[in-house]
Amino acid sequence: MITKRIIPCLDVKDGRVVKGVNFKNLNDVSSPVELAKYYTNNGADELVFYDITASFEERKLFTDILKEVASQIFIPLTVGGGINTLDDFDRVLKCGADKVSVNSGAIRNPELITEAAKKYGNQCVVLSVDVKRVDGEFHVFAKGGRQDTGMEAISWIKDCVSRGAGEVVVNSIDTDGVKGGFDIEMLRRVCDVVSVPVIASGGAGSIEHFVDLFNQVPDASAGLAASIFHFGEVSIKDLKEELDKKDIIVRL
């Protein structure tokens, strides 16, 4: 069995980590640099850094704060927000990112995934998808969850992986910040159509939700969460110890 990863997510707005519910009502949490240092020293397997308003505001990702975060951590760092060109990939990688996450940029130009995978390797290209149910269908949303593209999410994910995305982060807008558990149905559907690592995001509210995720969606590679880690509701150490007790393989 493959080791399951636990990944905290830093949603950064105006240089601060924020968190909301269903992608709305964002509240200030902390400094991304301080949180990054905390997580690298307290058992996180990787870290995700999203500049969450870069696409909506049609600007480039903040690189000064990213450089500072990257300099403080010793675990893999995935970075996204406002990634629209190969130059954006290059800039973010030079700031210390290990992997680059693309969302709205790929919706505008799917060829970006193909080109980035050719230049930097599939392992460097992470597809991040914001998904919400609309009339019983899973739809892809753009602009930080603000805009319904009308595209069906499962086929979109499958297409992007065929273009070269080496990993998929599936963000459930329906469960984001609600703390009622991961969107098991959606994650199963995604895992059924791709063979690359799938990271579950949105809905974690307890240790049990991670246990449910890995038991009910055994092909899920990682669980990603924000507020339960940021606010100390669940420690990564306690979470991993419980997963280990339940025979779910993690790095202790």
PDB file of C-alpha atoms in Angstrom, residues 77-177:
ATOM      1  CA  LEU A  77       5.624  22.794  -1.661  1.00  0.00           C
ATOM      2  CA  THR A  78       2.833  23.091  -4.243  1.00  0.00           C
ATOM      3  CA  VAL A  79       1.938  26.614  -5.332  1.00  0.00           C
ATOM      4  CA  GLY A  80      -1.031  27.926  -7.292  1.00  0.00           C
ATOM      5  CA  GLY A  81      -2.949  31.090  -8.104  1.00  0.00           C
ATOM      6  CA  GLY A  82      -2.765  33.149 -11.286  1.00  0.00           C
ATOM      7  CA  ILE A  83      -0.801  30.499 -13.209  1.00  0.00           C
ATOM      8  CA  ASN A  84      -1.560  31.218 -16.864  1.00  0.00           C
ATOM      9  CA  THR A  85       1.688  30.769 -18.821  1.00  0.00           C
ATOM     10  CA  LEU A  86       4.932  28.797 -18.849  1.00  0.00           C
ATOM     11  CA  ASP A  87       6.616  31.968 -17.577  1.00  0.00           C
ATOM     12  CA  ASP A  88       4.359  31.767 -14.509  1.00  0.00           C
ATOM     13  CA  PHE A  89       5.479  28.167 -13.947  1.00  0.00           C
ATOM     14  CA  ASP A  90       9.098  29.251 -14.275  1.00  0.00           C
ATOM     15  CA  ARG A  91       8.733  32.184 -11.893  1.00  0.00           C
ATOM     16  CA  VAL A  92       7.022  30.140  -9.184  1.00  0.00           C
ATOM     17  CA  LEU A  93       9.508  27.263  -9.442  1.00  0.00           C
ATOM     18  CA  LYS A  94      12.383  29.740  -9.149  1.00  0.00           C
ATOM     19  CA  CYS A  95      10.783  31.061  -5.946  1.00  0.00           C
ATOM     20  CA  GLY A  96      11.145  27.606  -4.379  1.00  0.00           C
ATOM     21  CA  ALA A  97       7.994  25.681  -5.356  1.00  0.00           C
ATOM     22  CA  ASP A  98       8.397  21.963  -6.076  1.00  0.00           C
ATOM     23  CA  LYS A  99       5.094  21.638  -7.939  1.00  0.00           C
ATOM     24  CA  VAL A 100       2.827  24.154  -9.658  1.00  0.00           C
ATOM     25  CA  SER A 101      -0.939  24.021  -9.388  1.00  0.00           C
ATOM     26  CA  VAL A 102      -3.018  25.235 -12.311  1.00  0.00           C
ATOM     27  CA  ASN A 103      -6.775  25.815 -12.341  1.00  0.00           C
ATOM     28  CA  SER A 104      -8.310  28.796 -14.175  1.00  0.00           C
ATOM     29  CA  GLY A 105      -5.263  29.018 -16.452  1.00  0.00           C
ATOM     30  CA  ALA A 106      -5.888  25.473 -17.692  1.00  0.00           C
ATOM     31  CA  ILE A 107      -9.585  26.213 -18.223  1.00  0.00           C
ATOM     32  CA  ARG A 108      -8.625  29.139 -20.454  1.00  0.00           C
ATOM     33  CA  ASN A 109      -5.894  27.208 -22.237  1.00  0.00           C
ATOM     34  CA  PRO A 110      -5.754  23.413 -21.695  1.00  0.00           C
ATOM     35  CA  GLU A 111      -2.604  23.291 -23.823  1.00  0.00           C
ATOM     36  CA  LEU A 112      -0.791  24.913 -20.882  1.00  0.00           C
ATOM     37  CA  ILE A 113      -0.830  21.529 -19.112  1.00  0.00           C
ATOM     38  CA  THR A 114       0.673  19.783 -22.138  1.00  0.00           C
ATOM     39  CA  GLU A 115       3.404  22.395 -22.555  1.00  0.00           C
ATOM     40  CA  ALA A 116       4.268  22.519 -18.848  1.00  0.00           C
ATOM     41  CA  ALA A 117       4.426  18.720 -18.570  1.00  0.00           C
ATOM     42  CA  LYS A 118       6.798  18.593 -21.549  1.00  0.00           C
ATOM     43  CA  LYS A 119       9.046  21.297 -20.139  1.00  0.00           C
ATOM     44  CA  TYR A 120       9.054  20.483 -16.412  1.00  0.00           C
ATOM     45  CA  GLY A 121       7.769  16.886 -16.219  1.00  0.00           C
ATOM     46  CA  ASN A 122       4.359  15.506 -15.259  1.00  0.00           C
ATOM     47  CA  GLN A 123       5.320  15.329 -11.580  1.00  0.00           C
ATOM     48  CA  CYS A 124       5.575  19.133 -11.514  1.00  0.00           C
ATOM     49  CA  VAL A 125       2.093  19.823 -12.952  1.00  0.00           C
ATOM     50  CA  VAL A 126      -0.800  19.673 -10.483  1.00  0.00           C
ATOM     51  CA  LEU A 127      -4.357  20.125 -11.709  1.00  0.00           C
ATOM     52  CA  SER A 128      -6.490  21.866  -9.103  1.00  0.00           C
ATOM     53  CA  VAL A 129     -10.229  21.640  -9.758  1.00  0.00           C
ATOM     54  CA  ASP A 130     -12.967  23.511  -7.888  1.00  0.00           C
ATOM     55  CA  VAL A 131     -16.086  21.363  -8.218  1.00  0.00           C
ATOM     56  CA  LYS A 132     -19.714  21.993  -7.265  1.00  0.00           C
ATOM     57  CA  ARG A 133     -22.928  20.115  -7.919  1.00  0.00           C
ATOM     58  CA  VAL A 134     -25.243  21.919 -10.350  1.00  0.00           C
ATOM     59  CA  ASP A 135     -28.554  20.227 -11.184  1.00  0.00           C
ATOM     60  CA  GLY A 136     -27.137  16.842 -10.197  1.00  0.00           C
ATOM     61  CA  GLU A 137     -23.942  17.219 -12.258  1.00  0.00           C
ATOM     62  CA  PHE A 138     -20.415  17.961 -11.090  1.00  0.00           C
ATOM     63  CA  HIS A 139     -19.404  21.295 -12.637  1.00  0.00           C
ATOM     64  CA  VAL A 140     -15.954  22.890 -12.867  1.00  0.00           C
ATOM     65  CA  PHE A 141     -15.819  26.390 -11.377  1.00  0.00           C
ATOM     66  CA  ALA A 142     -13.242  29.059 -12.228  1.00  0.00           C
ATOM     67  CA  LYS A 143     -12.073  32.364 -10.701  1.00  0.00           C
ATOM     68  CA  GLY A 144     -11.662  30.973  -7.193  1.00  0.00           C
ATOM     69  CA  GLY A 145     -15.026  29.214  -7.226  1.00  0.00           C
ATOM     70  CA  ARG A 146     -16.932  32.280  -8.432  1.00  0.00           C
ATOM     71  CA  GLN A 147     -17.703  31.285 -12.024  1.00  0.00           C
ATOM     72  CA  ASP A 148     -19.530  28.179 -13.280  1.00  0.00           C
ATOM     73  CA  THR A 149     -17.797  27.090 -16.478  1.00  0.00           C
ATOM     74  CA  GLY A 150     -20.609  24.676 -17.340  1.00  0.00           C
ATOM     75  CA  MET A 151     -17.973  21.958 -17.919  1.00  0.00           C
ATOM     76  CA  GLU A 152     -18.584  18.494 -16.476  1.00  0.00           C
ATOM     77  CA  ALA A 153     -15.841  17.913 -13.899  1.00  0.00           C
ATOM     78  CA  ILE A 154     -15.055  14.200 -14.201  1.00  0.00           C
ATOM     79  CA  SER A 155     -14.439  14.291 -17.949  1.00  0.00           C
ATOM     80  CA  TRP A 156     -12.453  17.532 -17.553  1.00  0.00           C
ATOM     81  CA  ILE A 157     -10.159  15.929 -14.970  1.00  0.00           C
ATOM     82  CA  LYS A 158      -9.675  12.851 -17.169  1.00  0.00           C
ATOM     83  CA  ASP A 159      -8.771  15.051 -20.150  1.00  0.00           C
ATOM     84  CA  CYS A 160      -6.256  17.127 -18.167  1.00  0.00           C
ATOM     85  CA  VAL A 161      -4.528  14.009 -16.832  1.00  0.00           C
ATOM     86  CA  SER A 162      -4.270  12.679 -20.388  1.00  0.00           C
ATOM     87  CA  ARG A 163      -2.593  15.994 -21.293  1.00  0.00           C
ATOM     88  CA  GLY A 164       0.094  15.490 -18.648  1.00  0.00           C
ATOM     89  CA  ALA A 165      -1.156  16.570 -15.209  1.00  0.00           C
ATOM     90  CA  GLY A 166       0.692  14.330 -12.762  1.00  0.00           C
ATOM     91  CA  GLU A 167      -1.541  14.931  -9.750  1.00  0.00           C
ATOM     92  CA  VAL A 168      -5.083  16.188  -9.106  1.00  0.00           C
ATOM     93  CA  VAL A 169      -6.373  18.245  -6.180  1.00  0.00           C
ATOM     94  CA  VAL A 170     -10.159  17.955  -6.059  1.00  0.00           C
ATOM     95  CA  ASN A 171     -11.664  20.873  -4.136  1.00  0.00           C
ATOM     96  CA  SER A 172     -15.316  20.339  -3.221  1.00  0.00           C
ATOM     97  CA  ILE A 173     -17.054  23.720  -2.988  1.00  0.00           C
ATOM     98  CA  ASP A 174     -20.130  22.000  -1.512  1.00  0.00           C
ATOM     99  CA  THR A 175     -18.194  20.690   1.498  1.00  0.00           C
ATOM    100  CA  ASP A 176     -15.528  23.449   1.824  1.00  0.00           C
ATOM    101  CA  GLY A 177     -15.282  24.718   5.415  1.00  0.00           C
TER     102      GLY A 177
END
